Amino acid sequence: MSPSVSAPRLAGLLTGGSPRGTDDGPAYRSLAEGVRRLVADGRLLAGTRLPSERELTAALGVSRTTVAAAYGVLRERGYLQSRRGSGSVVSLPTGPVPGGPLSPVDGLAPDVLDLTIAAHAATPGLAEAYEEAMAALPHHLPGTGYHPYGLPEVRELLAERYTARGLPTDPSQVLVTTGALAGLGLALRALGSPGDRALVESPSYPNAMAAIRGAGLRTVGLALDEDGLDADGLDVTLRQSAARLAYLVPDFHNPTGTLVGDPTREQVARVLRRRRTTALVDETPVDLALDRPESAMPAPMASYDDRVVTLGSAAKSYWGGLRVGWLRVPLADTGRFQQARLTLDLGAAVVEQLVLAALLRRRDELLARRREQLRASRAAMVSALAEHLPDWRFTVPEGGLCLWCRLPEPRSSALADAAPAHGLRLAPGSAFGVDGGLESFCRLPMALPPDLATEAVRRVARAWDDAVTGTPARSARPVIVA
Ligand SMILES: Cc1ncc(COP(=O)(O)O)c(C=O)c1O
C-alpha cells in the first residue's frame, strides 16, 4: 500500500513553513508550484498518495477547478501519476532514482577538494595508539587471532562506555565489526529477510540505504522535518507500511545534523514498541558534540527501548582507515547475532582492535582535540558561506560533520555536475533522498581544515554560478589522476 498524506496535513505543508507556492499567477499554478517545491524539498516523498481533489479542495478552501487544474499540471510535468485504485501518487520527473552509495575515490588530483565524503584525516595521537597496539601484540600472537565477536578487552571497554552513558551493558552484548556499515550489514543479516520493509529517514546516509536495499529489503521513506525525526510521522508511516526495521540516526544526523532530544526519543520508542518495529540506531556521529558537554547529551535510544540495536564506529571520532565499528545488541539477541557473525567475516583485525582499545583509553583527550578542530572548520565554513553564498540557508548544527544547505533554487544536481570544473567533488541532494528528489539541498561536510574549508566554499560558489546560469559543465581539469 502506498503511504499517503492527509488533506489537512498537505494543506498545512502548503500554507505553513517556508515551502509556499508562489503568489503570482493563477491559483492553480501557485498550488502546483507549492506541491513541486515540497517534492524538491523532500517533504513529500515519491510514492506518497495525495488526497483526492475533493478532500484537498475542502482543506484548502479553494475551488475544485483550481485543485483539478493543479493536479493536471503536476501530472503533465511528471510529478504525479494517477493509478487506478490508488488515486494520485507523487512521482519524480526523472523516475525514482535511489541514489547509489557514495564512493570514496583513490588517485584524486592533489588540488581537488572532495566534499562527497564527510570524514576527517586521522586524529592526532593515532600513530601513538598504533605503537601501543604493536607493543601489546606479542601477547596475542600465540593464539589463533580469531575473535569473531571482538577481543574481550575491547568488548569490555565498549560496554563500559555504554554503561557510563546510562545504558548498562554486558560485554557479551557487544560485537566488534569492520565499521558501522558492516555492523548494519550484520544486523540486516540477523534480523531482516529479503522482501521485508525497512523504514529510513529521508534524507539519510546513502550507503546505509544502499546496504538495506542490497540485503533485499525494501526501503520506505520518512520525510524529516526541520527539527529532525517526528514521532507522529513515524507512527503514521509505520502503520501504513508495517516496516519491521527502522534505520535511524538520532545523534547529529547525516546529512541534516539534527540531534533528537530526550522527549522525542521517548515518543519514538513508544511508537516503535506499538508498531513492533526494531530500530537500528546508528550512533556513528555521537562523539562529535560541539556546543554541549557530553554529560548534556540525550540518553542513548537503546535506554528507551531495550530492543534497539545500536551501531557504533571509530570512523568519525578517530579515523575511517581503522575500519573498526561495533554493535550493541539486546541481551536476548546475542546468540542470533553471534550466529550471523560466523557466516560473515569471522571478526575484525586484531591490531586495529588493539588500536581502538588504546584510543578509547585516551578518548577524553583525543575527542577534545577532534572537537576543537571541527569547531574551527565549522566557523570557517559558516563565515565563507555568509560571504560567498549569502542566499543559501542552513541551521548551524550543534555537532556532527555536515551542513545541510537549502539552495535558493532546486539545482543541486546541476551544482554537483558543475563542481569538477572548479576542482571540487560534491554529492547532489538527491543522493540522500530515499528515491532521489531533494534538488533544493546540498550537503557540505565540515571535515576539512579551516583554510581548505574556506577555499571549498569559494569553489562551491563558482560552481553554483555555473549551475544557476546554465553554463554547460566544463571538464577543464581532471579530478582523478589515477
Ligand atoms: C551515519 C553514518 N553511518 C556510518 C558511516 C560509515 O561508518 P564506517 O566507516 O564505520 O563504516 C558513516 C560515514 O559517513 C555515517 O555518516
Short mmCIF file of C-alpha atoms in Angstrom, two decimals, residues 102-379:
data_model
loop_
_atom_site.label_atom_id
_atom_site.label_comp_id
_atom_site.label_asym_id
_atom_site.label_seq_id
_atom_site.Cartn_x
_atom_site.Cartn_y
_atom_site.Cartn_z
CA LEU A 102 28.77 7.48 -2.07
CA SER A 103 32.13 6.22 -3.18
CA PRO A 104 35.47 7.45 -1.86
CA VAL A 105 37.98 7.58 -4.71
CA ASP A 106 41.68 6.92 -4.84
CA GLY A 107 44.02 8.93 -7.00
CA LEU A 108 42.25 12.25 -6.60
CA ALA A 109 44.29 15.09 -8.16
CA PRO A 110 46.12 16.74 -5.24
CA ASP A 111 44.39 20.11 -5.57
CA VAL A 112 40.86 18.70 -5.79
CA LEU A 113 38.69 19.17 -2.71
CA ASP A 114 36.41 16.25 -2.05
CA LEU A 115 33.13 17.23 -0.39
CA THR A 116 31.42 13.94 -1.16
CA ILE A 117 32.90 12.35 1.96
CA ALA A 118 32.13 13.54 5.48
CA ALA A 119 35.31 12.29 7.12
CA HIS A 120 38.47 13.66 8.70
CA ALA A 121 42.13 12.95 8.44
CA ALA A 122 43.37 10.71 11.26
CA THR A 123 43.11 12.03 14.79
CA PRO A 124 46.37 13.34 16.24
CA GLY A 125 47.56 10.57 18.53
CA LEU A 126 46.74 7.75 16.13
CA ALA A 127 50.38 6.84 15.49
CA GLU A 128 50.96 6.53 19.25
CA ALA A 129 47.90 4.29 19.52
CA TYR A 130 49.41 2.03 16.83
CA GLU A 131 52.68 1.92 18.80
CA GLU A 132 50.78 0.85 21.90
CA ALA A 133 48.94 -1.78 19.88
CA MET A 134 52.19 -3.16 18.48
CA ALA A 135 53.60 -3.38 21.99
CA ALA A 136 50.54 -5.40 23.07
CA LEU A 137 50.52 -7.63 20.00
CA PRO A 138 53.10 -10.26 21.14
CA HIS A 139 50.70 -11.23 23.90
CA HIS A 140 48.15 -12.22 21.24
CA LEU A 141 50.42 -13.99 18.80
CA PRO A 142 50.35 -17.43 20.45
CA GLY A 143 46.57 -17.52 19.91
CA THR A 144 44.82 -18.11 16.57
CA GLY A 145 43.80 -14.46 16.20
CA TYR A 146 40.18 -15.46 15.53
CA HIS A 147 37.83 -13.44 17.74
CA PRO A 148 34.59 -13.38 15.77
CA TYR A 149 32.76 -11.20 18.29
CA GLY A 150 35.73 -8.99 19.14
CA LEU A 151 38.71 -9.01 21.51
CA PRO A 152 37.40 -9.42 25.07
CA GLU A 153 39.20 -6.31 26.32
CA VAL A 154 37.69 -4.19 23.52
CA ARG A 155 34.19 -5.51 24.15
CA GLU A 156 34.67 -4.66 27.81
CA LEU A 157 35.82 -1.12 27.09
CA LEU A 158 32.90 -0.53 24.74
CA ALA A 159 30.42 -1.98 27.24
CA GLU A 160 31.86 0.30 29.94
CA ARG A 161 31.32 3.30 27.69
CA TYR A 162 27.62 2.47 27.19
CA THR A 163 27.25 1.89 30.92
CA ALA A 164 28.85 5.28 31.62
CA ARG A 165 26.24 6.83 29.26
CA GLY A 166 23.47 5.42 31.41
CA LEU A 167 22.91 2.24 29.38
CA PRO A 168 24.08 -0.76 31.44
CA THR A 169 25.74 -3.15 29.03
CA ASP A 170 27.31 -6.56 29.38
CA PRO A 171 30.38 -7.20 27.17
CA SER A 172 28.52 -10.17 25.64
CA GLN A 173 26.13 -7.64 24.05
CA VAL A 174 28.96 -6.06 22.07
CA LEU A 175 30.23 -7.34 18.72
CA VAL A 176 33.20 -5.63 17.09
CA THR A 177 32.79 -5.17 13.33
CA THR A 178 34.77 -3.67 10.47
CA GLY A 179 32.84 -0.39 10.72
CA ALA A 180 29.30 0.81 11.34
CA LEU A 181 28.26 -0.01 7.78
CA ALA A 182 29.44 -3.60 8.26
CA GLY A 183 27.56 -3.57 11.57
CA LEU A 184 24.42 -2.62 9.67
CA GLY A 185 25.05 -5.48 7.24
CA LEU A 186 25.34 -7.86 10.18
CA ALA A 187 22.15 -6.54 11.78
CA LEU A 188 20.28 -6.94 8.49
CA ARG A 189 21.55 -10.49 8.20
CA ALA A 190 20.47 -11.27 11.77
CA LEU A 191 17.07 -9.56 11.72
CA GLY A 192 15.96 -8.93 8.13
CA SER A 193 14.64 -11.12 5.36
CA PRO A 194 14.52 -10.27 1.67
CA GLY A 195 11.24 -8.53 0.87
CA ASP A 196 10.86 -7.04 4.37
CA ARG A 197 10.28 -3.32 4.58
CA ALA A 198 12.75 -1.10 6.40
CA LEU A 199 11.96 2.49 7.22
CA VAL A 200 14.69 5.05 6.52
CA GLU A 201 14.67 8.75 7.21
CA SER A 202 14.75 10.88 4.08
CA PRO A 203 17.29 12.36 3.77
CA SER A 204 19.65 9.74 5.18
CA TYR A 205 23.12 8.29 4.80
CA PRO A 206 23.21 6.95 1.20
CA ASN A 207 25.39 3.93 1.86
CA ALA A 208 23.09 2.70 4.62
CA MET A 209 20.08 2.97 2.28
CA ALA A 210 22.05 1.11 -0.38
CA ALA A 211 23.07 -1.58 2.16
CA ILE A 212 19.44 -2.11 3.14
CA ARG A 213 18.41 -2.49 -0.49
CA GLY A 214 21.45 -4.65 -1.16
CA ALA A 215 20.23 -7.05 1.54
CA GLY A 216 16.99 -7.41 -0.42
CA LEU A 217 14.81 -5.26 1.84
CA ARG A 218 12.52 -2.54 0.54
CA THR A 219 13.13 0.97 1.84
CA VAL A 220 10.20 3.09 2.99
CA GLY A 221 10.95 6.80 3.40
CA LEU A 222 10.03 9.01 6.33
CA ALA A 223 10.37 12.68 5.38
CA LEU A 224 12.27 14.55 8.08
CA ASP A 225 11.03 17.95 9.13
CA GLU A 226 13.20 20.89 10.17
CA ASP A 227 13.64 19.53 13.71
CA GLY A 228 14.57 16.05 12.54
CA LEU A 229 12.70 12.92 13.49
CA ASP A 230 9.00 13.38 14.12
CA ALA A 231 7.33 10.68 16.24
CA ASP A 232 3.84 11.27 14.79
CA GLY A 233 5.12 10.99 11.23
CA LEU A 234 6.99 7.83 12.24
CA ASP A 235 3.81 6.37 13.67
CA VAL A 236 1.80 7.06 10.50
CA THR A 237 4.50 5.66 8.20
CA LEU A 238 5.00 2.53 10.30
CA ARG A 239 1.25 1.96 10.44
CA GLN A 240 0.92 2.35 6.69
CA SER A 241 4.00 0.34 5.76
CA ALA A 242 4.28 -2.27 8.56
CA ALA A 243 8.07 -1.89 8.29
CA ARG A 244 9.83 -4.42 10.54
CA LEU A 245 13.04 -2.44 10.82
CA ALA A 246 13.84 1.27 11.03
CA TYR A 247 17.29 2.73 10.39
CA LEU A 248 17.65 5.95 12.40
CA VAL A 249 20.48 8.43 13.05
CA PRO A 250 19.33 10.49 16.04
CA ASP A 251 22.70 12.00 17.02
CA PHE A 252 23.89 14.74 14.63
CA HIS A 253 22.13 13.13 11.72
CA ASN A 254 23.90 12.66 8.41
CA PRO A 255 23.20 14.85 6.45
CA THR A 256 20.92 17.26 8.38
CA GLY A 257 22.97 17.50 11.60
CA THR A 258 19.89 17.39 13.84
CA LEU A 259 20.05 15.97 17.36
CA VAL A 260 16.88 14.30 18.61
CA GLY A 261 16.07 15.38 22.18
CA ASP A 262 15.02 13.12 25.04
CA PRO A 263 11.26 13.81 24.86
CA THR A 264 11.16 12.83 21.17
CA ARG A 265 13.31 9.75 21.87
CA GLU A 266 10.78 8.65 24.43
CA GLN A 267 7.88 9.15 21.99
CA VAL A 268 9.79 7.38 19.21
CA ALA A 269 10.45 4.40 21.49
CA ARG A 270 6.74 4.21 22.31
CA VAL A 271 5.85 4.21 18.61
CA LEU A 272 8.46 1.54 17.84
CA ARG A 273 7.06 -0.72 20.54
CA ARG A 274 3.47 -0.14 19.44
CA ARG A 275 4.30 -0.94 15.82
CA ARG A 276 6.64 -3.83 16.73
CA THR A 277 9.45 -2.30 14.73
CA THR A 278 13.09 -2.85 15.67
CA ALA A 279 15.23 0.25 15.35
CA LEU A 280 18.78 0.02 14.07
CA VAL A 281 20.19 3.18 15.61
CA ASP A 282 23.38 4.44 14.00
CA GLU A 283 25.40 6.42 16.55
CA THR A 284 28.43 6.95 14.29
CA PRO A 285 28.49 10.76 14.81
CA VAL A 286 27.59 10.69 18.54
CA ASP A 287 31.02 11.75 19.85
CA LEU A 288 31.02 14.96 17.83
CA ALA A 289 29.01 17.23 20.15
CA LEU A 290 30.41 20.73 19.61
CA ASP A 291 28.20 23.00 21.68
CA ARG A 292 27.33 20.96 24.74
CA PRO A 293 29.25 18.76 27.15
CA GLU A 294 28.83 15.00 26.77
CA SER A 295 27.03 14.99 30.10
CA ALA A 296 24.23 17.05 28.49
CA MET A 297 23.72 14.67 25.55
CA PRO A 298 20.36 12.88 25.30
CA ALA A 299 20.29 9.32 26.58
CA PRO A 300 21.04 6.58 24.03
CA MET A 301 17.94 5.39 22.14
CA ALA A 302 18.50 1.86 23.50
CA SER A 303 17.87 3.15 27.01
CA TYR A 304 14.29 4.00 25.93
CA ASP A 305 13.64 0.74 24.11
CA ASP A 306 15.61 -2.37 25.04
CA ARG A 307 15.00 -3.95 21.61
CA VAL A 308 17.07 -1.29 19.86
CA VAL A 309 20.23 -2.41 18.08
CA THR A 310 22.92 0.27 18.29
CA LEU A 311 25.65 0.76 15.67
CA GLY A 312 28.89 2.48 16.62
CA SER A 313 32.07 3.40 14.80
CA ALA A 314 35.60 4.68 15.33
CA ALA A 315 35.49 6.36 11.91
CA LYS A 316 34.31 9.87 12.77
CA SER A 317 35.76 10.01 16.27
CA TYR A 318 39.26 8.83 15.33
CA TRP A 319 39.83 7.63 11.74
CA GLY A 320 37.90 5.92 8.95
CA GLY A 321 41.03 3.99 7.98
CA LEU A 322 40.86 1.91 11.14
CA ARG A 323 37.82 0.10 9.76
CA VAL A 324 36.54 -0.70 13.22
CA GLY A 325 33.00 -0.34 14.46
CA TRP A 326 30.70 -2.27 16.74
CA LEU A 327 27.16 -3.31 17.55
CA ARG A 328 25.38 -3.27 20.88
CA VAL A 329 22.57 -5.80 20.70
CA PRO A 330 19.77 -6.71 23.11
CA LEU A 331 20.85 -9.36 25.61
CA ALA A 332 18.18 -11.74 24.32
CA ASP A 333 19.50 -11.46 20.75
CA THR A 334 23.21 -12.06 21.35
CA GLY A 335 23.07 -15.69 20.14
CA ARG A 336 21.33 -14.72 16.93
CA PHE A 337 23.86 -12.02 16.14
CA GLN A 338 26.78 -14.27 17.01
CA GLN A 339 25.47 -16.94 14.64
CA ALA A 340 25.06 -14.35 11.89
CA ARG A 341 28.60 -13.12 12.52
CA LEU A 342 30.01 -16.60 11.95
CA THR A 343 28.61 -16.57 8.43
CA LEU A 344 30.06 -13.18 7.57
CA ASP A 345 33.70 -12.35 8.15
CA LEU A 346 34.83 -14.05 11.39
CA GLY A 347 35.88 -10.82 13.05
CA ALA A 348 37.82 -7.59 12.78
CA ALA A 349 41.63 -7.35 12.64
CA VAL A 350 43.37 -7.83 15.99
CA VAL A 351 45.84 -4.95 15.60
CA GLU A 352 43.12 -2.43 14.75
CA GLN A 353 41.09 -3.58 17.73
CA LEU A 354 44.13 -3.05 19.93
CA VAL A 355 44.48 0.43 18.41
CA LEU A 356 40.84 1.11 19.24
CA ALA A 357 41.47 -0.01 22.82
CA ALA A 358 44.38 2.44 23.08
CA LEU A 359 42.23 5.24 21.63
CA LEU A 360 39.33 4.51 23.98
CA ARG A 361 41.67 4.73 26.97
CA ARG A 362 42.59 8.27 25.86
CA ARG A 363 39.19 9.19 24.47
CA ASP A 364 38.54 12.34 26.50
CA GLU A 365 41.78 13.99 25.49
CA LEU A 366 41.62 12.88 21.84
CA LEU A 367 37.97 13.82 21.37
CA ALA A 368 38.56 17.24 22.92
CA ARG A 369 41.12 17.89 20.17
CA ARG A 370 38.88 16.46 17.47
CA ARG A 371 36.01 18.71 18.54
CA GLU A 372 38.28 21.75 18.65
CA GLN A 373 39.32 21.13 15.02
CA LEU A 374 35.74 20.62 13.99
CA ARG A 375 34.57 23.85 15.65
CA ALA A 376 37.24 25.76 13.72
CA SER A 377 36.19 24.13 10.42
CA ARG A 378 32.54 24.84 11.13
CA ALA A 379 33.26 28.53 11.88
#
